[in-house]
Amino acid sequence: SVAGCGIGPSPRPKVKRRSFSSLTKPKQLPPSKSYVKEGDAAGRKLCILTAIKPSNVEREKIKFFKSDYSYNPQFEYASPALSNVLAKYSQASGTFLKQAINIMELTLQKYGSYENFELATGGSLLSRSRIWNHVRKYMMKEGCLGEIVVHVTEDLLSRASMTVMNGRPTLTINIATAREHWLEGMLRHEIGTHYLRGINNNSQPWSNWTGRRKHGLKPINPTEEGLASIHSVLFRKDPFLWRAALLYYTVYQASQMSFSELFQDIGRFVKDPNTRWDYCVRAKRGWTDTSQPGCFSKDQVYLDGILRILRYRQSIDFCLLTALGKVSYEDVERLKEFAVLENMKVPHFLQDHSRYMEHLEKIMEVNELSDKELRALVP
C-alpha cells in the first residue's frame, strides 16, 4: 500500500522504450477501457465548448484591434449552442470576488506585472520536441504511456484540454502557453487528475448516468476542476492562484460589461492586448452581440472548486477522491462502501501524503487565504 494512501497502486506496466511519435497513434482502446463512457459529462464537454467557440474569431479580432479596442465583436457560431446550456452558464457569482482580486493584487505586489510573473515563475516557452519529451516522461511516471493521443496546437483558447476523440483519450496542448516550469503542473491537471479519475470512474458502479442517479451523486464540478487546478500549482515555488482568480473575475465583470469595457477593465491586471483578448473571448463566448453585458460563467468553476476543496482539505481523503472516479468531495465518505478499490490508479504526487498536505498549506499561505474566511464563505 502506498504511503499516505489506503489504496494499493495498480502495478506499473512495463513500457518498452519507443519513439514519442507512437504517442500520437496509440492502440485503439477497447470501449470498456476508454477514458470516459459515452454520455458522461466529460464526453459532452467537447460538444458544448465546440458549439460556443466563435467561427469568426480572427476576423473580429482584427476589427477590434483596428478600432483601438472600442469595437464590440459580433460573434458567429457554426452550430448554435443549445439555449439551455447557455442559460445554465449565463449567471455569474460574486461569492469569491474579494478573494480573486486579492490573489491578483498579491501577485502584482510581488512581481510588478503579470508578464514578469509569467517569465519569472513559468520560465521560457518550450519547443514541440521538448513538450513531447516532458509529456512522455510524465506518462511513464503515471504508467499510462501509449494510452493517450497527444496533439500540440496553436488553436486553443485554454492551455490544454483532455477530451475523447474517436473513442480515444486525447490531450491537446497549446504551444503558445507551454512554459518549462508550468508544463508539469498542466500534466498533473490533465493526466494526473482528469484522466486518472476518468479511468477509475469506469470501474465504479456510477460509471454511467443510471449509476450516478441510483447513488444520488452530486455534480462532478466544482470538485473536478478545483482539484485539477490545485494540482496545476501544487509544487510551484510561488503557487499563486492567478489564473483561476483572473478567470473568476473576468466572468463576473463580463456579466456587468460590454466586451470593450471588459477589455479596458482587465487591463489593470494584464497589459498584453493578445492575452486580454483571449480572456475576454472566453468570458463572452456563446454570445453574439458582445456590446451587451453577459457571460459564459463556466470559467468560475476553477477558483470556486479550489476554495471549496481547501476549506475541507483536512477532512478530504484525497487518495479516495481520485480512486472513486468522477465524484464530488462531498460524496466520498458516503460512496466508499460501494466502491471498487482494487487496481485503482492514484497519481504519483499523491503518494506522499504529508508532502501533499504541506503544499496545500503553502497555497493557503501564499494566497493569504484563512480558514476563518473560507469557513464563512463555504458553510
XYZ file of N, CA and C in Angstrom, residues 40-287:
744
model
N -21.101 10.435 -20.544
C -20.544 11.068 -19.358
C -20.356 12.554 -19.634
N -20.340 13.343 -18.552
C -20.252 14.797 -18.714
C -18.984 15.210 -19.439
N -17.867 14.572 -19.105
C -16.610 14.961 -19.750
C -16.642 14.654 -21.241
N -17.380 13.620 -21.612
C -17.508 13.287 -23.026
C -18.309 14.331 -23.778
N -19.228 15.006 -23.056
C -20.053 16.034 -23.707
C -19.378 17.394 -23.701
N -18.303 17.506 -22.889
C -17.631 18.796 -22.731
C -17.214 19.372 -24.087
N -16.637 18.518 -24.912
C -16.137 18.973 -26.205
C -17.264 19.556 -27.047
N -18.415 18.881 -27.043
C -19.540 19.353 -27.864
C -19.960 20.754 -27.449
N -20.080 20.983 -26.138
C -20.509 22.285 -25.633
C -19.477 23.344 -26.005
N -18.195 23.057 -25.700
C -17.146 24.054 -25.927
C -16.909 24.311 -27.408
N -17.139 23.282 -28.238
C -17.018 23.472 -29.686
C -18.172 24.332 -30.188
N -19.363 24.063 -29.699
C -20.551 24.796 -30.146
C -20.478 26.282 -29.800
N -19.796 26.620 -28.693
C -19.780 28.040 -28.299
C -18.486 28.743 -28.695
N -17.659 28.096 -29.508
C -16.449 28.774 -30.000
C -16.815 29.574 -31.250
N -16.617 30.889 -31.220
C -16.993 31.685 -32.400
C -16.238 31.239 -33.649
N -16.951 31.187 -34.783
C -16.313 30.755 -36.029
C -15.579 31.905 -36.714
N -15.887 33.142 -36.312
C -15.270 34.310 -36.964
C -14.341 35.062 -36.018
N -13.741 34.341 -35.071
C -12.975 34.996 -34.009
C -11.779 35.790 -34.549
N -11.095 35.296 -35.558
C -9.916 36.014 -36.083
C -10.315 37.306 -36.806
N -11.398 37.225 -37.585
C -11.887 38.429 -38.288
C -12.299 39.509 -37.290
N -12.998 39.095 -36.249
C -13.470 40.060 -35.244
C -12.297 40.633 -34.448
N -11.267 39.828 -34.257
C -10.080 40.312 -33.539
C -9.407 41.444 -34.322
N -9.308 41.272 -35.629
C -8.697 42.306 -36.476
C -9.500 43.612 -36.378
N -10.832 43.487 -36.477
C -11.700 44.685 -36.366
C -11.516 45.365 -35.011
N -11.490 44.550 -33.971
C -11.375 45.071 -32.604
C -10.050 45.809 -32.413
N -8.969 45.235 -32.872
C -7.654 45.868 -32.715
C -7.541 47.140 -33.568
N -8.143 47.106 -34.766
C -8.115 48.295 -35.633
C -8.911 49.449 -35.039
N -9.932 49.122 -34.242
C -10.794 50.167 -33.670
C -10.188 50.783 -32.399
N -8.932 50.430 -32.118
C -8.300 50.882 -30.874
C -9.082 50.369 -29.659
N -9.536 49.121 -29.776
C -10.216 48.381 -28.688
C -11.580 48.949 -28.293
N -12.233 49.676 -29.218
C -13.545 50.253 -28.866
C -14.717 49.471 -29.473
N -14.452 48.681 -30.512
C -15.496 47.905 -31.204
C -15.920 46.710 -30.343
N -17.213 46.415 -30.329
C -17.699 45.217 -29.629
C -17.939 44.100 -30.642
N -17.147 43.021 -30.572
C -17.256 41.951 -31.577
C -18.670 41.390 -31.698
N -19.017 41.012 -32.924
C -20.293 40.355 -33.215
C -19.938 38.917 -33.617
N -20.061 38.015 -32.678
C -19.593 36.647 -32.918
C -20.622 35.803 -33.663
N -20.111 34.929 -34.504
C -20.949 33.962 -35.222
C -20.540 32.557 -34.793
N -21.499 31.629 -34.918
C -21.261 30.249 -34.475
C -21.683 29.272 -35.553
N -20.807 28.296 -35.804
C -21.093 27.303 -36.848
C -22.308 26.472 -36.465
N -22.357 26.071 -35.174
C -23.528 25.318 -34.715
C -24.083 26.045 -33.498
N -25.276 26.598 -33.611
C -25.835 27.346 -32.474
C -25.885 26.469 -31.213
N -25.376 27.010 -30.119
C -25.358 26.243 -28.864
C -26.782 26.064 -28.349
N -26.965 24.999 -27.611
C -28.275 24.746 -27.021
C -28.592 25.873 -26.054
N -29.787 26.436 -26.192
C -30.130 27.578 -25.349
C -30.115 27.210 -23.860
N -30.457 25.950 -23.546
C -30.467 25.569 -22.120
C -29.045 25.527 -21.551
N -28.047 25.205 -22.412
C -26.644 25.197 -21.968
C -26.202 26.626 -21.672
N -26.520 27.547 -22.593
C -26.141 28.943 -22.381
C -26.857 29.526 -21.167
N -28.110 29.152 -20.983
C -28.868 29.645 -19.817
C -28.208 29.166 -18.522
N -27.753 27.900 -18.523
C -27.115 27.317 -17.338
C -25.853 28.090 -16.965
N -25.132 28.572 -17.987
C -23.864 29.249 -17.735
C -23.947 30.766 -17.920
N -25.140 31.337 -17.770
C -25.267 32.784 -18.006
C -25.233 33.588 -16.704
N -25.269 32.907 -15.567
C -25.281 33.612 -14.283
C -23.899 33.589 -13.637
N -23.342 34.760 -13.388
C -22.045 34.842 -12.716
C -22.252 34.965 -11.207
N -21.281 34.461 -10.452
C -21.331 34.563 -8.994
C -20.288 35.557 -8.506
N -20.607 36.269 -7.420
C -19.630 37.191 -6.825
C -19.111 36.688 -5.492
N -19.434 35.421 -5.146
C -19.086 34.877 -3.818
C -17.605 35.029 -3.492
N -16.734 34.698 -4.439
C -15.291 34.711 -4.156
C -14.576 35.867 -4.872
N -15.330 36.920 -5.209
C -14.754 38.050 -5.950
C -13.653 38.742 -5.149
N -13.889 38.950 -3.864
C -12.896 39.609 -2.995
C -11.593 38.807 -2.981
N -11.715 37.478 -2.860
C -10.517 36.619 -2.834
C -9.795 36.668 -4.187
N -10.571 36.649 -5.288
C -9.964 36.682 -6.626
C -9.132 37.952 -6.805
N -9.700 39.093 -6.427
C -8.993 40.376 -6.581
C -7.746 40.397 -5.695
N -7.891 39.919 -4.467
C -6.760 39.922 -3.530
C -5.603 39.058 -4.035
N -5.926 37.886 -4.595
C -4.889 36.981 -5.127
C -4.111 37.687 -6.237
N -4.827 38.369 -7.138
C -4.153 39.059 -8.247
C -3.331 40.245 -7.746
N -3.861 40.978 -6.772
C -3.115 42.122 -6.236
C -1.839 41.676 -5.527
N -1.916 40.545 -4.814
C -0.720 39.996 -4.143
C 0.354 39.625 -5.164
N -0.086 39.021 -6.271
C 0.850 38.606 -7.327
C 1.527 39.837 -7.923
N 0.732 40.879 -8.179
C 1.285 42.103 -8.772
C 2.213 42.837 -7.794
N 1.871 42.790 -6.503
C 2.740 43.408 -5.492
C 4.121 42.780 -5.523
N 4.148 41.453 -5.702
C 5.430 40.746 -5.666
C 6.188 40.859 -6.989
N 5.476 40.782 -8.117
C 6.165 40.695 -9.413
C 6.044 41.942 -10.288
N 5.200 42.901 -9.885
C 5.078 44.133 -10.674
C 4.074 44.039 -11.802
N 4.111 42.935 -12.558
C 3.137 42.743 -13.639
C 2.939 41.254 -13.875
N 1.831 40.930 -14.534
C 1.586 39.518 -14.853
C 2.695 38.987 -15.750
N 3.136 39.830 -16.695
C 4.167 39.395 -17.649
C 5.470 39.030 -16.928
N 5.833 39.819 -15.897
C 7.021 39.485 -15.087
C 6.813 38.177 -14.335
N 5.612 38.018 -13.778
C 5.270 36.794 -13.028
C 5.396 35.568 -13.933
N 4.871 35.707 -15.155
C 4.897 34.597 -16.115
C 6.334 34.203 -16.459
N 7.157 35.198 -16.691
C 8.546 34.950 -17.072
C 9.352 34.392 -15.898
N 9.157 35.001 -14.707
C 9.942 34.594 -13.534
C 9.550 33.207 -13.026
N 8.267 32.880 -13.073
C 7.843 31.598 -12.491
C 7.535 30.524 -13.530
N 7.137 30.947 -14.741
C 6.812 29.962 -15.772
C 8.037 29.514 -16.560
N 9.002 30.414 -16.656
C 10.187 30.087 -17.453
C 9.913 30.284 -18.940
N 10.829 29.791 -19.759
C 10.724 30.040 -21.199
C 9.721 29.114 -21.874
N 9.227 29.570 -23.032
C 8.315 28.742 -23.829
C 9.085 27.550 -24.386
N 8.395 26.426 -24.544
C 9.042 25.182 -24.976
C 8.789 24.889 -26.451
N 9.755 24.267 -27.077
C 9.583 23.797 -28.454
C 8.716 22.542 -28.440
N 8.212 22.143 -29.614
C 7.396 20.931 -29.711
C 8.139 19.708 -29.179
N 9.409 19.572 -29.556
C 10.134 18.363 -29.147
C 10.327 18.319 -27.637
N 10.545 19.480 -27.016
C 10.691 19.493 -25.551
C 9.351 19.225 -24.861
N 8.267 19.734 -25.441
C 6.937 19.432 -24.877
C 6.721 17.926 -24.915
N 6.954 17.332 -26.079
C 6.737 15.889 -26.217
C 7.591 15.091 -25.236
N 8.833 15.540 -25.056
C 9.731 14.843 -24.144
C 9.199 14.876 -22.705
N 8.732 16.060 -22.272
C 8.147 16.209 -20.931
C 6.913 15.315 -20.770
N 6.037 15.324 -21.784
C 4.794 14.548 -21.704
C 5.112 13.059 -21.604
N 6.065 12.606 -22.405
C 6.449 11.188 -22.396
C 6.948 10.769 -21.004
N 7.822 11.603 -20.410
C 8.354 11.294 -19.080
C 7.229 11.259 -18.040
N 6.309 12.226 -18.159
C 5.209 12.274 -17.185
C 4.329 11.031 -17.302
N 4.012 10.627 -18.531
C 3.173 9.438 -18.726
C 3.843 8.188 -18.158
N 5.158 8.130 -18.244
C 5.869 6.991 -17.655
C 5.709 6.991 -16.133
N 5.763 8.177 -15.524
C 5.565 8.278 -14.068
C 4.196 7.737 -13.659
N 3.170 8.013 -14.483
C 1.813 7.581 -14.139
C 1.467 6.213 -14.730
N 2.407 5.614 -15.454
C 2.163 4.283 -16.013
C 1.106 4.266 -17.104
N 1.030 5.344 -17.883
C -0.011 5.372 -18.927
C 0.564 5.709 -20.299
N 1.839 5.432 -20.515
C 2.444 5.721 -21.809
C 1.755 4.913 -22.906
N 1.401 5.587 -23.996
C 0.752 4.894 -25.105
C -0.764 4.844 -25.009
N -1.330 5.357 -23.909
C -2.790 5.298 -23.737
C -3.480 6.564 -24.255
N -2.710 7.649 -24.408
C -3.309 8.951 -24.700
C -2.749 9.510 -26.006
N -3.626 10.002 -26.871
C -3.204 10.701 -28.087
C -2.814 12.123 -27.675
N -1.703 12.615 -28.193
C -1.250 13.964 -27.842
C -1.197 14.838 -29.088
N -1.847 16.006 -29.003
C -1.771 16.996 -30.091
C -1.167 18.273 -29.530
N -0.257 18.887 -30.272
C 0.275 20.200 -29.903
C -0.246 21.181 -30.955
N -0.884 22.271 -30.497
C -1.571 23.171 -31.432
C -1.422 24.631 -31.004
N -1.742 25.533 -31.899
C -1.798 26.955 -31.527
C -3.260 27.406 -31.453
N -4.167 26.528 -31.839
C -5.578 26.896 -31.968
C -6.391 26.398 -30.777
N -6.133 26.983 -29.607
C -6.843 26.555 -28.406
C -7.010 27.767 -27.496
N -8.221 27.956 -26.961
C -8.459 29.086 -26.061
C -7.864 28.838 -24.677
N -7.725 27.554 -24.304
C -7.169 27.225 -22.997
C -5.720 26.770 -23.167
N -5.071 26.447 -22.046
C -3.675 25.999 -22.117
C -3.579 24.559 -22.593
N -4.592 23.791 -22.225
C -4.629 22.382 -22.632
C -6.038 21.874 -22.409
N -6.381 20.749 -23.042
C -7.674 20.134 -22.739
C -7.575 18.629 -22.921
N -8.343 17.929 -22.079
C -8.388 16.466 -22.109
C -9.790 16.086 -22.574
N -9.882 15.490 -23.748
C -11.193 15.136 -24.293
C -11.126 13.728 -24.868
N -12.240 13.272 -25.416
C -12.268 11.980 -26.091
C -12.558 12.243 -27.564
N -11.656 11.785 -28.428
C -11.880 11.925 -29.863
C -11.754 10.550 -30.506
N -12.770 10.183 -31.268
C -12.814 8.856 -31.902
C -12.594 7.733 -30.886
N -13.191 7.908 -29.716
C -13.107 6.861 -28.692
C -11.780 6.803 -27.964
N -10.888 7.761 -28.226
C -9.585 7.731 -27.560
C -9.383 8.963 -26.691
N -8.799 8.787 -25.503
C -8.453 9.965 -24.699
C -7.414 10.787 -25.450
N -7.648 12.096 -25.536
C -6.794 12.965 -26.337
C -6.413 14.199 -25.532
N -5.113 14.428 -25.403
C -4.603 15.612 -24.720
C -4.139 16.611 -25.777
N -4.757 17.805 -25.778
C -4.357 18.866 -26.705
C -3.645 19.941 -25.904
N -2.441 20.299 -26.333
C -1.619 21.274 -25.610
C -1.412 22.509 -26.486
N -1.621 23.679 -25.883
C -1.417 24.949 -26.575
C 0.065 25.327 -26.505
N 0.744 25.283 -27.639
C 2.195 25.552 -27.677
C 2.522 26.992 -27.270
N 1.557 27.903 -27.470
C 1.806 29.320 -27.172
C 1.898 29.602 -25.674
N 1.434 28.655 -24.835
C 1.452 28.889 -23.382
C 2.221 27.803 -22.623
N 2.910 26.916 -23.341
C 3.614 25.800 -22.681
C 4.987 26.264 -22.191
N 5.079 26.553 -20.914
C 6.330 27.054 -20.319
C 7.015 25.960 -19.500
N 8.357 26.045 -19.439
C 9.140 24.937 -18.883
C 8.770 24.577 -17.441
N 8.536 25.584 -16.573
C 8.256 25.272 -15.163
C 6.768 25.036 -14.889
N 5.928 25.309 -15.878
C 4.487 25.143 -15.682
C 3.929 23.888 -16.356
N 4.706 23.299 -17.264
C 4.163 22.172 -18.033
C 3.830 20.972 -17.148
N 4.693 20.678 -16.184
C 4.439 19.544 -15.285
C 3.113 19.729 -14.540
N 2.848 20.963 -14.092
C 1.586 21.247 -13.407
C 0.389 21.029 -14.323
N 0.537 21.421 -15.582
C -0.537 21.194 -16.556
C -0.772 19.686 -16.751
N 0.298 18.900 -16.730
C 0.151 17.440 -16.884
C -0.471 16.810 -15.641
N -0.143 17.353 -14.462
C -0.829 16.870 -13.241
C -2.322 17.184 -13.331
N -2.649 18.347 -13.913
C -4.040 18.782 -14.077
C -4.780 17.858 -15.055
N -4.225 17.697 -16.252
C -4.938 16.983 -17.319
C -4.851 15.456 -17.192
N -3.649 14.942 -16.908
C -3.475 13.480 -16.848
C -3.628 12.976 -15.408
N -2.874 13.609 -14.476
C -2.885 13.143 -13.085
C -4.223 13.320 -12.391
N -5.062 14.213 -12.914
C -6.391 14.420 -12.301
C -7.503 13.959 -13.247
N -7.709 14.674 -14.362
C -8.837 14.348 -15.245
C -8.759 12.919 -15.800
N -7.615 12.561 -16.340
C -7.505 11.249 -16.999
C -7.595 10.106 -15.986
N -6.822 10.177 -14.883
C -6.829 9.071 -13.921
C -8.180 8.932 -13.227
N -8.822 10.064 -12.909
C -10.165 9.969 -12.309
C -11.154 9.373 -13.315
N -10.949 9.687 -14.600
C -11.819 9.125 -15.646
C -11.653 7.617 -15.770
N -10.392 7.156 -15.764
C -10.101 5.722 -15.842
C -10.698 4.998 -14.633
N -10.473 5.543 -13.434
C -11.005 4.925 -12.210
C -12.533 4.897 -12.228
N -13.121 5.943 -12.774
C -14.583 6.039 -12.828
C -15.205 4.877 -13.610
N -14.487 4.426 -14.642
C -15.026 3.349 -15.489
C -15.239 2.040 -14.747
N -14.564 1.869 -13.593
C -14.710 0.628 -12.827
C -15.777 0.724 -11.739
N -16.337 1.919 -11.570
C -17.255 2.137 -10.442
C -18.712 1.911 -10.839
N -19.552 1.621 -9.831
C -20.987 1.415 -10.108
C -21.679 2.670 -10.646
N -21.018 3.828 -10.530
C -21.613 5.084 -11.037
C -20.926 5.535 -12.325
N -20.439 4.575 -13.126
C -19.707 4.933 -14.350
C -20.623 5.427 -15.469
N -21.942 5.332 -15.293
C -22.865 5.896 -16.295
C -23.954 6.688 -15.581
N -24.809 7.322 -16.364
C -25.813 8.199 -15.766
C -26.805 7.451 -14.883
N -27.126 6.225 -15.272
C -28.061 5.422 -14.452
C -27.461 5.196 -13.073
N -26.178 4.818 -13.044
C -25.489 4.586 -11.768
C -25.360 5.857 -10.950
N -25.095 6.969 -11.619
C -24.971 8.247 -10.891
C -26.302 8.619 -10.234
N -27.391 8.400 -10.998
C -28.726 8.706 -10.432
C -29.055 7.760 -9.280
N -28.770 6.497 -9.476
C -29.085 5.483 -8.452
C -28.388 5.809 -7.124
N -27.121 6.241 -7.215
C -26.355 6.530 -5.996
C -26.481 7.982 -5.555
N -27.289 8.757 -6.270
C -27.550 10.150 -5.874
C -26.309 11.027 -5.860
N -25.458 10.887 -6.877
C -24.203 11.646 -6.897
C -24.437 13.132 -7.161
N -23.656 13.952 -6.460
C -23.650 15.387 -6.734
C -22.911 15.613 -8.061
N -23.048 16.805 -8.657
C -22.331 17.069 -9.923
C -20.819 16.903 -9.761
N -20.164 16.585 -10.886
C -18.708 16.396 -10.908
C -17.998 17.696 -10.507
N -18.504 18.818 -10.999
C -17.918 20.117 -10.661
C -18.706 20.788 -9.551
N -18.045 21.614 -8.731
C -16.712 22.202 -8.937
C -15.524 21.337 -8.486
N -15.774 20.138 -7.917
C -14.660 19.321 -7.409
C -13.633 19.003 -8.483
N -14.096 18.520 -9.642
C -13.180 18.047 -10.688
C -12.186 19.140 -11.110
N -12.698 20.305 -11.472
C -11.808 21.372 -11.942
C -11.056 22.036 -10.791
N -11.666 22.074 -9.614
C -10.968 22.636 -8.447
C -9.748 21.806 -8.082
N -9.930 20.484 -8.038
C -8.826 19.570 -7.714
C -7.721 19.659 -8.769
N -8.124 19.645 -10.041
C -7.145 19.727 -11.136
C -6.374 21.048 -11.061
N -7.056 22.135 -10.702
C -6.406 23.454 -10.631
C -5.431 23.539 -9.456
N -5.768 22.895 -8.355
C -4.824 22.810 -7.229
C -3.565 22.078 -7.688
N -3.765 20.986 -8.432
C -2.626 20.191 -8.891
C -1.767 20.947 -9.910
N -2.351 21.914 -10.608
C -1.573 22.740 -11.548
C -0.480 23.533 -10.836
N -0.786 24.042 -9.639
C 0.178 24.920 -8.938
C 0.882 24.221 -7.781
N 0.579 22.970 -7.564
C 0.939 22.248 -6.332
C 2.379 22.425 -5.870
N 3.356 22.201 -6.735
C 4.751 22.240 -6.272
C 5.501 23.495 -6.718
N 4.757 24.509 -7.117
C 5.426 25.748 -7.528
C 6.034 26.450 -6.323
N 7.138 27.168 -6.588
C 7.793 27.948 -5.523
C 6.828 29.017 -5.006
N 6.111 29.658 -5.922
C 5.103 30.667 -5.561
C 3.760 30.240 -6.148
N 3.013 29.405 -5.414
C 1.770 28.863 -6.006
C 0.593 29.847 -5.981
N 0.787 31.015 -6.606
C -0.315 31.976 -6.708
C -1.421 31.387 -7.588
N -2.667 31.590 -7.168
C -3.824 31.071 -7.917
C -4.276 32.114 -8.942
N -3.300 32.692 -9.616
C -3.553 33.822 -10.518
C -4.568 33.502 -11.595
N -4.340 32.421 -12.340
C -5.185 32.142 -13.499
C -6.636 31.885 -13.083
N -6.825 31.078 -12.046
C -8.183 30.797 -11.564
C -8.855 32.084 -11.090
N -8.077 32.947 -10.436
C -8.615 34.223 -9.931
C -9.004 35.143 -11.083
N -8.143 35.244 -12.100
C -8.438 36.132 -13.233
C -9.639 35.625 -14.035
N -9.742 34.317 -14.217
C -10.907 33.763 -14.927
C -12.194 34.066 -14.153
N -12.149 33.892 -12.833
C -13.326 34.147 -11.990
C -13.743 35.618 -12.113
N -12.753 36.504 -11.953
C -13.003 37.956 -12.011
C -13.529 38.372 -13.387
N -12.900 37.858 -14.451
C -13.282 38.254 -15.814
C -14.725 37.871 -16.118
N -15.114 36.675 -15.689
C -16.506 36.233 -15.906
C -17.481 37.154 -15.169
N -17.149 37.459 -13.911
C -18.048 38.328 -13.136
C -18.192 39.688 -13.828
N -17.072 40.270 -14.238
C -17.116 41.580 -14.898
C -17.837 41.502 -16.252
N -17.666 40.397 -16.980
C -18.349 40.227 -18.281
C -19.866 40.259 -18.108
N -20.339 39.774 -16.957
C -21.792 39.762 -16.718
C -22.337 41.172 -16.498
N -21.417 42.117 -16.236
C -21.811 43.509 -15.977
C -21.441 44.471 -17.112
N -20.604 44.021 -18.055
C -19.987 44.936 -19.022
C -20.061 44.437 -20.458
N -19.833 45.375 -21.385
C -19.663 45.004 -22.799
C -18.240 44.455 -22.979
N -17.966 43.906 -24.162
C -16.642 43.355 -24.461
C -15.558 44.431 -24.336
N -15.782 45.591 -24.963
C -14.735 46.628 -24.950
C -14.511 47.181 -23.537
N -15.582 47.300 -22.759
C -15.435 47.736 -21.359
C -14.652 46.708 -20.551
N -14.947 45.442 -20.797
C -14.261 44.350 -20.093
C -12.760 44.363 -20.431
N -12.469 44.558 -21.708
C -11.076 44.590 -22.167
C -10.299 45.697 -21.443
N -10.923 46.884 -21.336
C -10.269 48.001 -20.621
C -10.115 47.650 -19.138
N -11.160 47.068 -18.571
C -11.172 46.788 -17.128
C -10.075 45.814 -16.714
N -9.905 44.719 -17.457
C -8.903 43.736 -17.005
C -7.477 44.197 -17.314
N -7.382 45.372 -17.998
C -6.076 45.984 -18.215
C -5.368 46.307 -16.912
N -6.110 46.423 -15.810
C -5.453 46.687 -14.514
C -4.639 45.481 -14.047
N -4.966 44.292 -14.587
C -4.240 43.083 -14.187
C -3.342 42.514 -15.285
N -3.732 42.695 -16.540
C -2.967 42.130 -17.669
C -2.740 43.223 -18.702
N -1.486 43.447 -19.043
C -1.179 44.518 -20.011
C -1.247 44.030 -21.465
N -0.754 42.831 -21.739
C -0.645 42.351 -23.121
C -2.021 42.263 -23.790
N -2.238 42.989 -24.901
C -3.563 43.018 -25.542
C -4.021 41.644 -26.054
N -3.090 40.819 -26.549
C -3.480 39.493 -27.050
C -3.979 38.588 -25.933
N -3.307 38.665 -24.786
C -3.734 37.869 -23.622
C -5.100 38.358 -23.134
N -5.269 39.674 -23.080
C -6.560 40.237 -22.655
C -7.679 39.803 -23.594
N -7.401 39.846 -24.887
C -8.387 39.417 -25.887
C -8.831 37.976 -25.596
N -7.870 37.081 -25.338
C -8.199 35.666 -25.082
C -9.102 35.507 -23.859
N -8.791 36.241 -22.785
C -9.624 36.149 -21.571
C -11.034 36.689 -21.835
N -11.119 37.780 -22.587
C -12.437 38.365 -22.889
C -13.267 37.439 -23.777
N -12.632 36.811 -24.772
C -13.361 35.870 -25.635
C -13.884 34.698 -24.810
N -13.057 34.191 -23.913
C -13.507 33.077 -23.057
C -14.750 33.463 -22.257
N -14.729 34.680 -21.712
C -15.836 35.117 -20.849
C -17.083 35.492 -21.636
N -16.927 35.857 -22.918
C -18.064 36.295 -23.745
C -18.509 35.232 -24.754
N -17.821 34.066 -24.780
C -18.181 33.064 -25.798
C -19.617 32.578 -25.568
N -20.260 32.236 -26.673
C -21.670 31.844 -26.598
C -22.599 33.013 -26.908
N -22.101 34.250 -26.750
C -22.892 35.453 -27.023
C -22.608 35.945 -28.437
